[in-house]
XYZ file of C-alpha atoms in Angstrom:
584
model
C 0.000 0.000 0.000
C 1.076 3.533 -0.351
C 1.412 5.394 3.047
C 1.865 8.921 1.465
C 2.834 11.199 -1.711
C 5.074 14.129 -0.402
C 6.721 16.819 -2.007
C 9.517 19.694 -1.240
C 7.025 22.189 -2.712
C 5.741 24.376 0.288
C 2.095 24.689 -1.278
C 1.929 20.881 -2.060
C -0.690 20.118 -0.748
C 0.664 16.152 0.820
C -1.422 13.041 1.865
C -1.632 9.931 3.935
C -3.521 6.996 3.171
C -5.349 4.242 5.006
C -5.730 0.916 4.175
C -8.625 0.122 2.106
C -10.422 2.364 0.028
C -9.533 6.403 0.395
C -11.899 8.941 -1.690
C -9.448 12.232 -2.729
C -12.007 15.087 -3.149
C -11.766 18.372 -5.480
C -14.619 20.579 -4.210
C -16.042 22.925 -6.976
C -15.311 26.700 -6.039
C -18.708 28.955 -5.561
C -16.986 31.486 -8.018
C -16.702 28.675 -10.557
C -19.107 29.304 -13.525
C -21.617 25.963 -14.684
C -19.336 24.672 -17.112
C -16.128 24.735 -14.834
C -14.483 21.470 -13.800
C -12.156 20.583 -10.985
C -9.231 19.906 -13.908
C -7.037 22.845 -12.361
C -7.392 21.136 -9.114
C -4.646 18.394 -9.657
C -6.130 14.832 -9.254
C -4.924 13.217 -11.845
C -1.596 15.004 -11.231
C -1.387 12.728 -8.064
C -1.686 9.638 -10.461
C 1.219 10.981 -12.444
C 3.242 11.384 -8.971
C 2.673 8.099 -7.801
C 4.172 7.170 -12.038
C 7.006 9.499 -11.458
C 8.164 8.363 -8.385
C 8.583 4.877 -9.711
C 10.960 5.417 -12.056
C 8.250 6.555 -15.251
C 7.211 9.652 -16.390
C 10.804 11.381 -17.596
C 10.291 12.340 -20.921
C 10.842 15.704 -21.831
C 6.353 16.315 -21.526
C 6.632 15.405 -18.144
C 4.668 17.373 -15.581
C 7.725 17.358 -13.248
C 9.891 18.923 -15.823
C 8.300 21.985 -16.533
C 9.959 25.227 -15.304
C 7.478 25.692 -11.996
C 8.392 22.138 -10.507
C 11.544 20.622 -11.593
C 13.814 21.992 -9.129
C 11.331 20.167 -6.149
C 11.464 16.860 -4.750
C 8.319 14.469 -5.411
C 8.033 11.371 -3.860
C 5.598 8.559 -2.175
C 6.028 6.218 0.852
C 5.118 2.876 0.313
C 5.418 -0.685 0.991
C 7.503 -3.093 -1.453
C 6.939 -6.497 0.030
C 6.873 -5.969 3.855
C 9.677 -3.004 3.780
C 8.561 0.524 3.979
C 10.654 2.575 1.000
C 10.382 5.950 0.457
C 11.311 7.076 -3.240
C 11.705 10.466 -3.869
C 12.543 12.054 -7.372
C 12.738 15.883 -9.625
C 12.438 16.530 -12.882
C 16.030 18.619 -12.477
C 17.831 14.716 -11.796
C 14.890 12.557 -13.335
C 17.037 10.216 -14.142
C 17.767 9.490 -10.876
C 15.778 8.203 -8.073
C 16.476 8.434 -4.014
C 15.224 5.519 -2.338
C 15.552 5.780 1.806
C 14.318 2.052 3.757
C 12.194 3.814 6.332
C 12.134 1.240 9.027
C 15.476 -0.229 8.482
C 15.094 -3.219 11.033
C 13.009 -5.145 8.230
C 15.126 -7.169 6.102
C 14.653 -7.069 1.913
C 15.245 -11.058 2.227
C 11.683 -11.316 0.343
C 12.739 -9.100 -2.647
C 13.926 -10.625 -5.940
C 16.879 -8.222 -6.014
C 18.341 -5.671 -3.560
C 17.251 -2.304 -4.934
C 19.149 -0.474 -2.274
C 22.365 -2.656 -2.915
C 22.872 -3.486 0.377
C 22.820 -0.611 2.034
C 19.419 1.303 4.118
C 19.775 4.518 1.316
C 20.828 4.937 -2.357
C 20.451 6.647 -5.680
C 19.796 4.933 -8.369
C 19.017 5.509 -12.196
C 15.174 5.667 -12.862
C 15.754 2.636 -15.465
C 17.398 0.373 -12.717
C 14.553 1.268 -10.050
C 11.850 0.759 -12.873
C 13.621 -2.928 -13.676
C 14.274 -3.996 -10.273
C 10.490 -3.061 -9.253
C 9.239 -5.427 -11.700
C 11.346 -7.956 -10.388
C 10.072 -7.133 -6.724
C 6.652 -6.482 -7.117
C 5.975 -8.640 -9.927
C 8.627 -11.717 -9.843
C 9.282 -10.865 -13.321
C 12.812 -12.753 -14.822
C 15.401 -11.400 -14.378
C 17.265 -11.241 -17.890
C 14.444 -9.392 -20.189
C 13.179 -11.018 -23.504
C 12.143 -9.161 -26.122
C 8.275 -8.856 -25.869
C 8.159 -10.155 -22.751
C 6.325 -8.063 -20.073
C 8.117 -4.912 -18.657
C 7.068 -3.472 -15.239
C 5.636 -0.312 -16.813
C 3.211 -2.703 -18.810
C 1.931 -4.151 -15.915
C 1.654 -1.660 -13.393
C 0.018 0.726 -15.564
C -3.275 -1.443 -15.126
C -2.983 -0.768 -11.546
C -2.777 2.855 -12.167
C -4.435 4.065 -15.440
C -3.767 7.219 -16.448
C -6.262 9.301 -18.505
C -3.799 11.249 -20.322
C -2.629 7.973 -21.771
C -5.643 6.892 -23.133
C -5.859 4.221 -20.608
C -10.255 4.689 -20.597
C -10.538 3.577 -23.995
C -11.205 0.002 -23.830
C -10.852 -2.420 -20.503
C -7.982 -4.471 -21.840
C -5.914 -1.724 -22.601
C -3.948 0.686 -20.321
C -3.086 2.593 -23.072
C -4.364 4.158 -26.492
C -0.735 2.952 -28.327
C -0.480 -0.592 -26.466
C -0.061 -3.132 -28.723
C -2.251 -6.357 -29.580
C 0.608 -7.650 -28.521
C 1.536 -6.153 -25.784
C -1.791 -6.559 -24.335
C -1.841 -10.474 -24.568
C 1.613 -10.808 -23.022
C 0.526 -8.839 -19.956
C -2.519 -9.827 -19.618
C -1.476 -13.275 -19.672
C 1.187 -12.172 -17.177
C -1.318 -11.254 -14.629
C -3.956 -13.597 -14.960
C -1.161 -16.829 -15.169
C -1.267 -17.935 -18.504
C 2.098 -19.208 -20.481
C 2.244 -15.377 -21.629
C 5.848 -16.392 -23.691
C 3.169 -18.054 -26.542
C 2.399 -14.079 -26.460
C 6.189 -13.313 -27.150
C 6.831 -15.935 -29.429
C 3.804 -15.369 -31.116
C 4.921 -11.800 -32.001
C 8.084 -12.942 -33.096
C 6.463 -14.862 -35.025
C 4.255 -12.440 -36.741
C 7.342 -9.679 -36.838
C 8.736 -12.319 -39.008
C 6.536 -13.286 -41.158
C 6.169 -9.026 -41.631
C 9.834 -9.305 -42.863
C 9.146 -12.007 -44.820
C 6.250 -10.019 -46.759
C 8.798 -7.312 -47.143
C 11.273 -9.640 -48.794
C 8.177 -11.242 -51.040
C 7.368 -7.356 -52.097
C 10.788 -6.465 -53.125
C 11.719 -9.868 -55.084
C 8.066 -9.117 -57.164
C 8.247 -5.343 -57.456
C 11.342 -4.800 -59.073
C 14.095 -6.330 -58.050
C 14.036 -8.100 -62.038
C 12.612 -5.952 -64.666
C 10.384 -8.241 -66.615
C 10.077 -10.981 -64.279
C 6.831 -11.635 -62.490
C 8.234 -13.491 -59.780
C 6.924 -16.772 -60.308
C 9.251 -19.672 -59.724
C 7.974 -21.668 -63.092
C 8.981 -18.699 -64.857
C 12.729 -17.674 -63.354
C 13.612 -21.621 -63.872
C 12.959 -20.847 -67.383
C 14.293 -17.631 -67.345
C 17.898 -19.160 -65.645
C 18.149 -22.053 -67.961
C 17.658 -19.798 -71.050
C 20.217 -16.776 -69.953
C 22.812 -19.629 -68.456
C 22.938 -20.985 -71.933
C 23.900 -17.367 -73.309
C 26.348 -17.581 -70.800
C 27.980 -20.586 -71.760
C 27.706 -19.675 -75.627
C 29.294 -16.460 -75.298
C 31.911 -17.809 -72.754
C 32.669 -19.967 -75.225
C 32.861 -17.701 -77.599
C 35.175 -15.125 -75.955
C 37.768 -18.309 -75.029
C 38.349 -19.292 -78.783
C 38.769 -15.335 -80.072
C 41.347 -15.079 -82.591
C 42.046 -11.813 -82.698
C 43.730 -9.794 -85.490
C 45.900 -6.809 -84.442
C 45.651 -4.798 -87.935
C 42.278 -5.978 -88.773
C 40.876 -3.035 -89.748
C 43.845 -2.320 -92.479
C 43.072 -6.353 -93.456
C 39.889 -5.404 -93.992
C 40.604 -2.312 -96.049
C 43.026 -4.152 -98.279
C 40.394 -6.731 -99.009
C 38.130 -3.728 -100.071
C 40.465 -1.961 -102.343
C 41.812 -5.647 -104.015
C 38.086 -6.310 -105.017
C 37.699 -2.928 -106.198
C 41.335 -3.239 -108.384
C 39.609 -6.650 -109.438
C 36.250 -4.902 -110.446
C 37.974 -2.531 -112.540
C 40.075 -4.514 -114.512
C 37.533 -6.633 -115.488
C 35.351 -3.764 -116.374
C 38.403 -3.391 -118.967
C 39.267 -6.327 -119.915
C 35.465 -6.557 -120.916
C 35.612 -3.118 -122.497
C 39.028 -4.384 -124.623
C 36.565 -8.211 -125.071
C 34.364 -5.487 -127.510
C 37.366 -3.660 -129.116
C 38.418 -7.160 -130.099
C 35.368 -8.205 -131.316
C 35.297 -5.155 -133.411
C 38.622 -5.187 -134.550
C 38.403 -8.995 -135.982
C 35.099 -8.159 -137.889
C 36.693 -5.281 -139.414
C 39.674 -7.256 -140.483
C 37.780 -10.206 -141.984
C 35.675 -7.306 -144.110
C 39.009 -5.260 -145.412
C 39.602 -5.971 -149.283
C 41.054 -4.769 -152.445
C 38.534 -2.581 -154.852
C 38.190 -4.180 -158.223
C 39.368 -1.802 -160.725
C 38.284 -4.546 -163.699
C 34.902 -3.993 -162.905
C 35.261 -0.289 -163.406
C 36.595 -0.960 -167.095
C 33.926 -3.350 -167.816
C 31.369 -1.096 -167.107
C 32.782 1.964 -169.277
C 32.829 -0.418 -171.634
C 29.688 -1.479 -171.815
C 28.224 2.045 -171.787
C 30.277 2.635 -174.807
C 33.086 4.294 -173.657
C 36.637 3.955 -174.400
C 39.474 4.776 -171.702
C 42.282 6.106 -173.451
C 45.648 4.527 -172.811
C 46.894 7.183 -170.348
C 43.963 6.510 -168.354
C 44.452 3.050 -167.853
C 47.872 3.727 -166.828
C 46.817 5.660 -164.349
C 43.953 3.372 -163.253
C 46.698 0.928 -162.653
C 48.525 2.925 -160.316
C 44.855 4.048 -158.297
C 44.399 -0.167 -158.359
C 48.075 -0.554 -157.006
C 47.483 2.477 -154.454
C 44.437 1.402 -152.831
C 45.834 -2.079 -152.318
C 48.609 -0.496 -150.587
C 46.196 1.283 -148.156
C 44.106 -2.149 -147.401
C 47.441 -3.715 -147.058
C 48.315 -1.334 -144.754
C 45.200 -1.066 -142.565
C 44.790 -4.757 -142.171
C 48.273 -4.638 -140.616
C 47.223 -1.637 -138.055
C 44.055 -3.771 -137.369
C 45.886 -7.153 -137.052
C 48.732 -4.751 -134.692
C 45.786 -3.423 -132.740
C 44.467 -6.814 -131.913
C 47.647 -8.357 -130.666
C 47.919 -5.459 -128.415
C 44.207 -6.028 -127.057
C 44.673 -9.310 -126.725
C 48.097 -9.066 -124.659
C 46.438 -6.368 -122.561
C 43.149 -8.938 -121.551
C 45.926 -11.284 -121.026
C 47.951 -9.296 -118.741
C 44.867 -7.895 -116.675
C 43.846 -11.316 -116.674
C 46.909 -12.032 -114.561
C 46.981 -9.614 -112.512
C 43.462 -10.196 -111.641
C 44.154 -13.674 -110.810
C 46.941 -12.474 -108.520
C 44.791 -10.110 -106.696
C 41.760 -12.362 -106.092
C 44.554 -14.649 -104.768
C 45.514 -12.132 -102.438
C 42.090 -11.181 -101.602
C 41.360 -15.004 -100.760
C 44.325 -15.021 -98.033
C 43.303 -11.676 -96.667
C 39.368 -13.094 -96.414
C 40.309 -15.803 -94.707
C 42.523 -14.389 -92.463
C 39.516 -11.998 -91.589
C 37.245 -15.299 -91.442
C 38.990 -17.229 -88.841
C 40.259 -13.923 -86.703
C 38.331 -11.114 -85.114
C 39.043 -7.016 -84.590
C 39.208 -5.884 -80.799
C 35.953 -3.700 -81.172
C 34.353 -6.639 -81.537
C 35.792 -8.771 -78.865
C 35.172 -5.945 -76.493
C 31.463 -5.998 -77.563
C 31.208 -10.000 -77.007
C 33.223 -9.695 -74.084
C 30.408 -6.583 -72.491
C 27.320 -8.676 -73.909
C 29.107 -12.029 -72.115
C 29.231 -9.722 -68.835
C 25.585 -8.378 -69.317
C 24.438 -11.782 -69.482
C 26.427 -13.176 -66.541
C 25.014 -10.030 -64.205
C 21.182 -10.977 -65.603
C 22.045 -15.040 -65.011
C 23.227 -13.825 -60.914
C 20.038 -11.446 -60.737
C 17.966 -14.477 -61.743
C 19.632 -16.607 -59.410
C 19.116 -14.113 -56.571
C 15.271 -13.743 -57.474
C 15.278 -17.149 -57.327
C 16.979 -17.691 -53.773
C 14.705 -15.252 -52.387
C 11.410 -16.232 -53.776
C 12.410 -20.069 -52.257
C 13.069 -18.622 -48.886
C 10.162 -16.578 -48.816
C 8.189 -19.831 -49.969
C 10.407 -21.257 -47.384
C 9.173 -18.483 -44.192
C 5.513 -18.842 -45.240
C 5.114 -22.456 -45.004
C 7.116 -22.390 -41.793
C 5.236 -19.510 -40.423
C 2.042 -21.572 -40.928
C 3.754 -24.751 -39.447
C 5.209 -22.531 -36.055
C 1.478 -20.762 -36.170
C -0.382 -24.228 -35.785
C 2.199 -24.939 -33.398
C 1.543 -21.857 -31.230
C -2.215 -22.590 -31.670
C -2.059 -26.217 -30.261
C 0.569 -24.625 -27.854
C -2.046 -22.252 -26.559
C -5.138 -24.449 -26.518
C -3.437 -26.996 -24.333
C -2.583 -24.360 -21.997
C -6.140 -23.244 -21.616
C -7.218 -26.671 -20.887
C -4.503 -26.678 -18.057
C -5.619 -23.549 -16.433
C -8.811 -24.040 -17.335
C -9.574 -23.073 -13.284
C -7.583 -20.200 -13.698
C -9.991 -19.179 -16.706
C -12.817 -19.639 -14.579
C -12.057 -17.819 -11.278
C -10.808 -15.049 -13.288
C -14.802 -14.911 -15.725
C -16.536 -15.682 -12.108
C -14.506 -12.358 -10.795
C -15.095 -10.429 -13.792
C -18.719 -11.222 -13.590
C -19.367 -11.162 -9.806
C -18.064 -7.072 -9.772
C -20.040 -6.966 -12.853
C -23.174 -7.893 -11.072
C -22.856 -5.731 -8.559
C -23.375 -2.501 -10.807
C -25.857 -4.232 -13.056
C -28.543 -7.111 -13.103
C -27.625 -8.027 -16.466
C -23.771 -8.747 -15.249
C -21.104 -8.325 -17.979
C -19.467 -11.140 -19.532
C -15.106 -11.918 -20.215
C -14.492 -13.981 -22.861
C -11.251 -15.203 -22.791
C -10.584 -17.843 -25.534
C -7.758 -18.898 -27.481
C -7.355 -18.062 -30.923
C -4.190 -18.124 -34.088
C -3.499 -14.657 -32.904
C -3.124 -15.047 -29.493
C -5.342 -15.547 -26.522
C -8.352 -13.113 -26.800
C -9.627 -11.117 -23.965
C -13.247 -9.582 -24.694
C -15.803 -7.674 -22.073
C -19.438 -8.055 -22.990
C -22.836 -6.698 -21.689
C -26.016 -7.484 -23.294
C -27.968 -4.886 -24.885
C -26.201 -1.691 -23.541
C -24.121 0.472 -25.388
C -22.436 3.760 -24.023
C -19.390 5.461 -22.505
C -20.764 4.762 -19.267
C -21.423 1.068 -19.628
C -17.813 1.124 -21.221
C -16.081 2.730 -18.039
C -17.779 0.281 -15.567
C -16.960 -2.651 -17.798
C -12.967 -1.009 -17.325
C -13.477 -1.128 -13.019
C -14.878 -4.688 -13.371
C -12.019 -5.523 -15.723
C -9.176 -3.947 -13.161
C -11.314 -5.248 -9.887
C -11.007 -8.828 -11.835
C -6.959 -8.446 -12.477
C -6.290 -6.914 -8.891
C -8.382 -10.377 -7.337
C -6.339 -12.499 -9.881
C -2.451 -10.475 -9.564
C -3.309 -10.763 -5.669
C -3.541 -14.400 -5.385
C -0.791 -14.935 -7.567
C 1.034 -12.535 -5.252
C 2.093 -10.407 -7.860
C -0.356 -7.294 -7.060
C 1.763 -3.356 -6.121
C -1.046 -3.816 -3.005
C -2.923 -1.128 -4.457
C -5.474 -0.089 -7.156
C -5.844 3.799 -8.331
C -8.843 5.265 -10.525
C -9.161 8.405 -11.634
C -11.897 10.732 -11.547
C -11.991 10.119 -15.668
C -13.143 6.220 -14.816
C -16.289 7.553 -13.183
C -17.098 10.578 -15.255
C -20.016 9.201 -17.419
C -21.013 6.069 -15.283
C -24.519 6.718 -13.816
C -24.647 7.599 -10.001
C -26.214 4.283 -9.577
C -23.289 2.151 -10.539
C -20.824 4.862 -9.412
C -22.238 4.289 -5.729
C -22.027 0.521 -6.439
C -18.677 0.938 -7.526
C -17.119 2.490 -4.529
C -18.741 0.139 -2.284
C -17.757 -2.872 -4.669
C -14.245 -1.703 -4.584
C -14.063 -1.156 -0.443
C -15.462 -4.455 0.050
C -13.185 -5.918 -2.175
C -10.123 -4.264 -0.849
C -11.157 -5.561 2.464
C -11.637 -8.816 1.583
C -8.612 -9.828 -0.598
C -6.244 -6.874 0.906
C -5.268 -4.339 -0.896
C -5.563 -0.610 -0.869
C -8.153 1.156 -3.726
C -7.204 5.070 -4.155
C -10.000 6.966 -6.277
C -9.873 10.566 -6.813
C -13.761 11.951 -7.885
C -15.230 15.203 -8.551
C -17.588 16.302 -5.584
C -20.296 16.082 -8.018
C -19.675 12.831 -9.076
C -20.746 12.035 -5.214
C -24.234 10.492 -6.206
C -27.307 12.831 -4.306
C -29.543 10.145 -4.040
C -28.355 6.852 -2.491
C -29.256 3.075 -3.714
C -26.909 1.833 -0.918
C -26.079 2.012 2.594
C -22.790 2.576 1.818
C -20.870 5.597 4.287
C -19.136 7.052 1.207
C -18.343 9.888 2.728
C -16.459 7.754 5.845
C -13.824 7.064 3.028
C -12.791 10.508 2.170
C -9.199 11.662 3.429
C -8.185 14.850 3.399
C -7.297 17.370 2.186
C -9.515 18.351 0.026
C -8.724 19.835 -2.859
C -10.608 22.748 -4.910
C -10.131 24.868 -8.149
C -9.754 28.157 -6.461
C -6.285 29.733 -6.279
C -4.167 27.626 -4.261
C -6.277 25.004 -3.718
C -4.713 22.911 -6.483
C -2.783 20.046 -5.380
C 0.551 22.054 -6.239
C -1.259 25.032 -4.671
C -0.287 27.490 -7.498
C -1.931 27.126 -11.633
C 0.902 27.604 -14.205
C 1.076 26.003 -17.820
């Protein structure tokens, strides 16, 4: 139980608690218009104390931080297992925390580890007093595990805070807990094997990862590939061959230094071979003319002349013939002579197709050695392009292969995630069956504070499930805020009966004036005396700040409400705020 909340602020307004249940008051000012609440007042602000204190609320929003309070002490007196501690913090040193053993005759011989190391006084670091608390006050192990449950998780069920979110639903204790989170310290509490919980997540973190991986090997990590495995086999067998071609290709390169001047002299010898046959066929028609003229060159026949004149009558004198003879011995002298320029010209033609003829055979000889030099070697342009196109197809063969290697091992994670699901799922169900008491003391507890706001008593569900054990608060046929917040104090009067007996309880319960805001007077009366009987009966201490209008005016119960209320009391009137001054 907590004795007191203290501070080294003069105006702080301190108080000391009973056993049981103790009502904190804030009184509404007469000068306060209708609409005014007791929010300047502080309640809540105790809540956060009582967090601050033990080792949480250090972050940089912290109420103790701001400019007003940090340079004061805050701090609580309570007992951790039989030994009366007082921890006192400021937000000036919050990460440290002064812990003092009030009644130093009482040994720590119950505590899981020595948070005072031995001696009656220490500082320590907020972290270290926030671990070795959950080792105290709930037994938790003492080497961490991922997921597993944290003291902060667990306590803040025993002390909800509004600011957190922590009225939303009844299973959570805060608006950002995890699904998780939730089942691992819920199944803390209530006794369950809460490391299916832990595993569970792992599990499902994985199997996150593993979608990850599945996105990137389809969205990109090939161009053109679709990601099916039928396909990349294909794919790999296809490219590896182009691999092993072109490998093959690039080892038996002959390659030819001055290729490019080989392969210009092959160019200009069929070009020297072109043209001289284009002559040698230009001399084939000079020849051709030259023999047709020579076989038509002849003599004129002067006797043919004579006959003629004489058949027209005419007589050639003597003189004439003479000199008809020399025309007939002249004109054989120019036939002689132009057969012999003819027969001279085609000689020369002929010798000049024969030469050409040579020469042509020489070059196409030439041009045959060059070709095949050019056949069986290769220029170093081109080896460097088979030798890039071999390297392009190696990279897309190692890409395939990678695509492939990570679509098997996601194929791989997803049928083992379903295996270690099933696992976790039979895992779970047999550990139901084996509390199966635990399961019922903790719906009969649930129910039996639920019946004592309602006739038509609220129901937990608590079943098992491939996600994790399910927790889920039910009541027939009523829907509303209200119904919600008293389903939330039958939830935490259900986890304080169930953490007690397991003996790992703080010894006390807190609920905010936010918890009863909307909950009809009815069940807010029923509430209070639920909660004292409760306390009473099982032992532990139930702190409740309310509103003095949320003090129901017309009673259903018996119940001396007002016998509960320690003071002071606080109001919303200047300074008579729990810090006794208003700032920001």
């Amino acid at each position: 139980m907590i004795y007191s909340i203290f501070s080294s602020l003069p105006s702080f307004k301190s108080y000391a608690f009973r056993s049981g249940l103790n009502i904190i008051i804030a009184d509404k000012g007469e000068a306060s218009g209708a609409g005014q609440t007791r929010n300047k007042a502080g309640k809540s602000s105790i809540v956060l104390l009582i967090h601050f204190a033990l080792g949480k609320e250090g972050d940089p929003s912290s109420l103790f931080r701001k400019p007003e309070l940090k340079d004061h002490n805050f701090g609580i007196e309570f007992d951790l297992r039989g030994v009366r501690i007082r921890a006192t913090r400021s937000g000036a040193t919050f990460g440290k925390v002064h812990l003092t053993q009030v009644d130093a005759s009482k040994a720590v011989k119950d505590w899981a580890v020595d948070a005072l190391d031995g001696d009656w006084e220490a500082t320590v670091s907020s972290a270290k007093w926030e671990s070795d608390l959950g080792r105290i006050i709930f037994q938790l192990p003492e080497k961490s595990e991922k997921f597993g449950p944290k003291f902060g998780m667990l306590f803040n069920y025993f002390a909800r805070r509004a600011s957190s979110g922590a009225f939303l639903n009844p299973q959570q204790q805060s608006s950002k807990q995890s699904p998780a989170d939730t089942r691992v310290a819920l199944s803390y509490l209530l006794g369950l094997d809460w490391r299916i919980s832990t595993e569970r997540e792992q599990l499902r973190q994985s199997a996150e990862n593993t979608k990850k991986l599945q996105k990137a090997a389809q969205d990109g990590l090939l161009e053109g590939l679709t990601g099916d495995p039928k396909q990349l086999l294909t794919q790999s067998v296809l490219v590896q061959e182009d691999v092993n071609r072109m490998t093959e290709a690039v080892r038996s390169f002959r390659m030819l230094p001055d290729y490019a001047e080989r392969e210009k002299e092959a160019n200009n010898l069929t070009r020297e071979i072109n043209r001289l046959a284009d002559e040698n066929a230009q001399d084939g028609l000079y020849i051709h003319d030259l023999e047709v003229s020579l076989s038509s060159e002849s003599a004129p026949q002067l006797d043919d002349v004579q006959r003629m004149y004489s058949e027209a009558g005419v007589s050639l004198p003597g003189i004439a013939l003479q000199r008809f003879e020399e025309v007939r011995k002249f004109h054989e002298s120019v036939v002689r002579n132009r057969k012999m320029y003819l027969e001279e010209e085609l000689t020369q033609a002929r010798l000049n197709v024969e030469n050409r003829q040579r020469k042509m055979t020489q070059l196409d000889d030439r041009r045959t050695e060059v070709m095949t030099l050019l056949k069986t070697h290769g220029a170093l342009q081109h080896y460097s392009k088979l030798q890039s196109e071999l390297s392009r197809a190696e990279a897309r063969a190692e890409q395939i292969k990678q695509q492939q290697s990570i679509l098997h091992e996601v194929a791989e994670r997803v049928a083992q995630f379903k295996i270690d699901q099933q696992r976790l799922y039979l895992r779970l169900q047999r550990d139901f069956i084996e509390n199966e008491q635990l399961l019922k003391d903790a719906i009969l507890a649930f129910e039996e504070a639920s019946r004592a706001l309602y006739e038509n008593a609220g129901n937990l569900n608590i079943y098992p499930s491939e996600t994790g054990p399910n927790f889920e608060v039910t009541i027939q046929g009523m829907k509303s805020q209200g119904v919600n917040n008293a389903q939330i104090f039958c939830f935490d009067m259900m986890l304080m009966r169930m953490a007690t007996r397991r003996g790992i309880s703080p010894g006390f319960l807190i609920h905010d004036s936010s918890l009863f805001d909307p909950i009809d007077e009815r069940q807010k009366e029923r509430a209070l005396e639920y909660g004292a009987k409760l306390a009473e009966q099982i032992g532990f201490q139930y702190i409740v700040t309310l509103n003095s209008d949320q003090i129901p005016k017309e009673r259903v119960t018996t119940f001396p409400l007002e016998d509960y209320i320690i003071p002071p009391r606080l109001t919303d009137e200047p300074g008579g705020g729990l810090f006794g001054f208003e700032f920001n």
